[in-house]
Amino acid sequence: MATTKKINVLFSAEMIRRRIRPLAYEISQCLDTSQELVLVVILKGAVMFGADLARALAPFFPLLRVEFMRLSSYGNERKTSGEVKVELDLSHPIEGRQVLVVEDIIDTGTTLGYLVRLLQARRPRTLQVAALLDKPSGRHAGNGGVHADYVGFEVGPVFVVGYGLDDAGFYRALPYVGVVED
Ligand code: XMP
Ligand code: MG
């Protein structure tokens, strides 16, 4: 059974909790706190990070909205298919608004590159990206310009799970980020 494999902890729940506060503060210093901010949380992977970041941002942004999008590129495979599909779109327009995309991890950069182009076409006032994890070693050559404005942690060339990240649907609910021992 997939769920009984050993997980080596990379970022503990405490480390994540301690990283989110300064991240929220940094975001509040860079964006206009007097204006509406639309968080675009990417399902399902960013659900934990999105929930914690939203609560950390709330004291700074009285006009905070939390929206969701669901994209698919991976299916049940660990490697990107290269194709991105919108499975659930925003329920609210973003034109003229400050937008912050909240992602779990940037690997090849294909998903985020596609998403940024899609959202930019809707003419937000500003569009930035916060990613819990960045895996720079995974970036595809054509996605060199794809980056997050705010990053929780950098990871090496490993497949990570937990705190929203899954392996074929498992491990998402773990309160920490770790690596599955094979
Ligand atoms: P790309 O390659 O498009 O991938 O930047 C982004 C999406 O791929 C998933 N992904 C992972 N999921 N552990 C996971 O559980 C990983 O190490 C990993 N690397 C990429 C993730 O859904 C992300 O949004
Ligand atoms: Mg994802």
CSV table of C-alpha atoms and ligand atoms in Angstrom, one decimal:
chain,number,residue,atom,x,y,z
A,1,MET,CA,0.0,0.0,0.0
A,2,ALA,CA,1.3,3.4,-1.0
A,3,THR,CA,0.4,5.0,2.3
A,4,THR,CA,2.6,2.7,4.4
A,5,LYS,CA,5.9,3.8,2.8
A,6,LYS,CA,8.3,5.7,5.0
A,7,ILE,CA,8.5,9.5,4.5
A,8,ASN,CA,11.6,11.5,5.3
A,9,VAL,CA,10.7,14.9,6.5
A,10,LEU,CA,12.2,17.8,4.6
A,11,PHE,CA,10.2,20.7,6.0
A,12,SER,CA,8.4,20.1,9.3
A,13,ALA,CA,5.0,21.6,10.1
A,14,GLU,CA,6.8,24.0,12.5
A,15,MET,CA,9.2,25.1,9.7
A,16,ILE,CA,6.4,25.8,7.3
A,17,ARG,CA,4.4,27.7,10.0
A,18,ARG,CA,7.5,29.8,10.7
A,19,ARG,CA,8.1,30.5,7.0
A,20,ILE,CA,4.6,31.7,6.2
A,21,ARG,CA,4.5,34.7,8.6
A,22,PRO,CA,7.5,36.5,7.0
A,23,LEU,CA,6.3,35.5,3.6
A,24,ALA,CA,2.9,37.2,4.3
A,25,TYR,CA,4.7,40.3,5.7
A,26,GLU,CA,6.9,40.5,2.5
A,27,ILE,CA,3.8,40.3,0.3
A,28,SER,CA,2.2,43.1,2.4
A,29,GLN,CA,5.2,45.3,1.8
A,30,CYS,CA,5.2,44.7,-2.0
A,31,LEU,CA,1.5,45.0,-2.7
A,32,ASP,CA,-1.0,47.8,-2.1
A,33,THR,CA,-2.8,46.7,1.1
A,34,SER,CA,-5.5,49.4,0.6
A,35,GLN,CA,-6.7,47.7,-2.6
A,36,GLU,CA,-8.5,44.4,-3.2
A,37,LEU,CA,-6.2,41.3,-3.4
A,38,VAL,CA,-7.4,38.2,-5.1
A,39,LEU,CA,-5.7,35.0,-4.1
A,40,VAL,CA,-5.9,32.4,-6.8
A,41,VAL,CA,-5.2,29.1,-5.0
A,42,ILE,CA,-4.4,26.3,-7.4
A,43,LEU,CA,-6.2,23.1,-6.5
A,44,LYS,CA,-5.5,20.7,-5.3
A,45,GLY,CA,-1.8,20.9,-4.3
A,46,ALA,CA,-1.9,24.5,-2.9
A,47,VAL,CA,-4.9,24.0,-0.7
A,48,MET,CA,-3.0,23.8,2.6
A,49,PHE,CA,-0.5,26.5,1.7
A,50,GLY,CA,-3.4,28.7,0.4
A,51,ALA,CA,-5.4,28.3,3.6
A,52,ASP,CA,-2.4,29.2,5.8
A,53,LEU,CA,-1.2,32.0,3.6
A,54,ALA,CA,-4.7,33.5,3.4
A,55,ARG,CA,-5.0,33.6,7.1
A,56,ALA,CA,-1.5,35.2,7.5
A,57,LEU,CA,-2.4,37.8,4.9
A,58,ALA,CA,-5.8,38.7,6.3
A,59,PRO,CA,-4.5,41.1,9.0
A,60,PHE,CA,-2.7,43.1,6.2
A,61,PHE,CA,-5.4,43.0,3.5
A,62,PRO,CA,-8.9,44.0,4.6
A,63,LEU,CA,-10.1,43.4,1.0
A,64,LEU,CA,-8.9,39.9,0.5
A,65,ARG,CA,-10.7,37.4,-1.8
A,66,VAL,CA,-9.9,33.7,-2.0
A,67,GLU,CA,-10.5,32.1,-5.4
A,68,PHE,CA,-9.7,28.7,-6.8
A,69,MET,CA,-8.6,27.3,-10.1
A,70,ARG,CA,-7.9,23.7,-10.9
A,71,LEU,CA,-5.5,22.8,-13.6
A,72,SER,CA,-4.4,19.4,-14.7
A,73,SER,CA,-1.1,18.5,-16.3
A,74,TYR,CA,0.2,15.6,-14.3
A,75,GLY,CA,-2.7,13.1,-14.0
A,76,ASN,CA,-1.4,10.3,-11.8
A,77,GLU,CA,2.1,10.5,-13.2
A,78,ARG,CA,5.1,12.0,-11.4
A,79,LYS,CA,6.3,13.7,-14.6
A,80,THR,CA,4.5,16.6,-16.4
A,81,SER,CA,2.6,15.7,-19.5
A,82,GLY,CA,3.4,19.1,-21.0
A,83,GLU,CA,-0.2,19.7,-21.6
A,84,VAL,CA,-2.2,22.0,-19.2
A,85,LYS,CA,-6.0,22.0,-19.0
A,86,VAL,CA,-8.3,24.3,-17.0
A,87,GLU,CA,-10.7,22.1,-15.1
A,88,LEU,CA,-12.1,24.7,-12.8
A,89,ASP,CA,-12.0,28.4,-13.6
A,90,LEU,CA,-12.3,31.6,-11.4
A,91,SER,CA,-15.8,32.6,-10.4
A,92,HIS,CA,-15.0,36.3,-10.2
A,93,PRO,CA,-13.3,38.7,-12.7
A,94,ILE,CA,-9.8,39.8,-12.1
A,95,GLU,CA,-9.6,42.8,-14.5
A,96,GLY,CA,-8.0,45.8,-12.8
A,97,ARG,CA,-7.3,43.9,-9.6
A,98,GLN,CA,-4.2,42.8,-7.7
A,99,VAL,CA,-3.8,39.1,-8.2
A,100,LEU,CA,-1.6,36.7,-6.3
A,101,VAL,CA,-1.4,33.1,-7.7
A,102,VAL,CA,-0.7,30.6,-4.9
A,103,GLU,CA,1.0,27.4,-6.1
A,104,ASP,CA,2.4,24.4,-4.3
A,105,ILE,CA,5.5,23.8,-6.4
A,106,ILE,CA,7.2,25.0,-9.6
A,107,ASP,CA,9.0,22.2,-11.3
A,108,THR,CA,9.3,22.4,-15.1
A,109,GLY,CA,7.5,25.7,-15.1
A,110,THR,CA,5.0,24.5,-17.7
A,111,THR,CA,1.9,24.8,-15.5
A,112,LEU,CA,2.8,28.3,-14.1
A,113,GLY,CA,3.9,29.6,-17.6
A,114,TYR,CA,0.5,28.6,-19.0
A,115,LEU,CA,-1.4,30.0,-16.1
A,116,VAL,CA,0.4,33.4,-16.1
A,117,ARG,CA,-0.3,33.8,-19.8
A,118,LEU,CA,-4.0,33.0,-19.3
A,119,LEU,CA,-4.4,35.3,-16.4
A,120,GLN,CA,-2.4,38.2,-17.9
A,121,ALA,CA,-4.8,38.2,-20.9
A,122,ARG,CA,-7.6,39.1,-18.4
A,123,ARG,CA,-5.8,42.3,-17.6
A,124,PRO,CA,-5.3,42.3,-13.8
A,125,ARG,CA,-3.8,45.4,-12.3
A,126,THR,CA,-0.8,43.3,-11.1
A,127,LEU,CA,-0.1,39.6,-11.2
A,128,GLN,CA,2.4,37.9,-8.9
A,129,VAL,CA,3.1,34.4,-7.8
A,130,ALA,CA,3.7,32.8,-4.4
A,131,ALA,CA,4.9,29.2,-4.4
A,132,LEU,CA,5.5,27.1,-1.3
A,133,LEU,CA,8.3,25.2,-3.1
A,134,ASP,CA,10.6,25.9,-6.0
A,135,LYS,CA,12.5,23.2,-7.8
A,136,PRO,CA,14.9,25.2,-10.0
A,137,SER,CA,16.7,22.0,-11.3
A,138,GLY,CA,13.4,20.9,-12.9
A,139,ARG,CA,12.9,24.0,-15.1
A,140,HIS,CA,12.6,23.3,-18.8
A,141,ALA,CA,14.8,25.4,-21.1
A,142,GLY,CA,11.8,27.1,-22.7
A,143,ASN,CA,10.4,28.1,-19.3
A,144,GLY,CA,13.5,30.1,-18.1
A,145,GLY,CA,11.5,33.2,-17.5
A,146,VAL,CA,8.9,31.4,-15.3
A,147,HIS,CA,9.4,32.2,-11.6
A,148,ALA,CA,7.6,32.9,-8.4
A,149,ASP,CA,7.9,36.3,-6.8
A,150,TYR,CA,7.6,34.7,-3.3
A,151,VAL,CA,9.1,31.3,-2.5
A,152,GLY,CA,8.7,29.4,0.7
A,153,PHE,CA,11.6,26.9,0.2
A,154,GLU,CA,13.8,25.6,-2.5
A,155,VAL,CA,14.0,21.9,-3.1
A,156,GLY,CA,16.5,19.7,-5.0
A,157,PRO,CA,15.7,17.2,-7.7
A,158,VAL,CA,13.4,15.1,-5.5
A,159,PHE,CA,9.7,14.2,-5.6
A,160,VAL,CA,8.1,15.7,-2.6
A,161,VAL,CA,4.7,15.0,-0.9
A,162,GLY,CA,2.7,16.3,2.0
A,163,TYR,CA,1.1,19.6,3.0
A,164,GLY,CA,-1.1,19.4,-0.1
A,165,LEU,CA,1.3,17.6,-2.4
A,166,ASP,CA,0.4,14.1,-3.4
A,167,ASP,CA,1.7,11.0,-5.0
A,168,ALA,CA,-1.3,9.5,-6.9
A,169,GLY,CA,-3.7,11.1,-4.4
A,170,PHE,CA,-2.0,10.0,-1.2
A,171,TYR,CA,0.0,11.9,1.4
A,172,ARG,CA,-1.8,15.3,0.8
A,173,ALA,CA,-3.0,15.6,4.3
A,174,LEU,CA,0.4,15.3,6.0
A,175,PRO,CA,1.2,18.4,8.0
A,176,TYR,CA,4.8,18.4,6.7
A,177,VAL,CA,6.6,18.1,3.3
A,178,GLY,CA,8.7,15.0,2.8
A,179,VAL,CA,10.2,12.6,0.4
A,180,VAL,CA,8.8,9.1,-0.1
A,181,GLU,CA,11.4,6.4,0.6
A,182,ASP,CA,11.3,3.9,-2.3
B,1,XMP,P1,5.4,22.0,-13.6
B,1,XMP,O1,6.3,20.9,-14.0
B,1,XMP,O2,4.3,22.3,-14.6
B,1,XMP,O3,4.7,21.3,-12.4
B,1,XMP,O4,6.1,23.2,-13.0
B,1,XMP,C1,3.9,21.9,-11.5
B,1,XMP,C2,2.9,20.9,-10.9
B,1,XMP,O5,3.4,19.6,-10.9
B,1,XMP,C3,3.2,19.0,-9.7
B,1,XMP,N1,4.6,18.6,-9.1
B,1,XMP,C4,4.7,17.9,-8.0
B,1,XMP,N2,3.8,17.3,-7.2
B,1,XMP,N3,5.6,16.5,-5.8
B,1,XMP,C5,4.3,16.6,-6.1
B,1,XMP,O6,3.4,16.1,-5.3
B,1,XMP,C6,6.6,17.0,-6.6
B,1,XMP,O7,7.7,16.9,-6.3
B,1,XMP,C7,6.1,17.8,-7.7
B,1,XMP,N4,6.8,18.4,-8.7
B,1,XMP,C8,5.8,18.9,-9.5
B,1,XMP,C9,2.5,20.0,-8.8
B,1,XMP,O8,1.1,19.7,-8.9
B,1,XMP,C10,2.7,21.3,-9.4
B,1,XMP,O9,1.7,22.2,-9.3
B,2,MG,MG,-0.2,21.8,-8.6
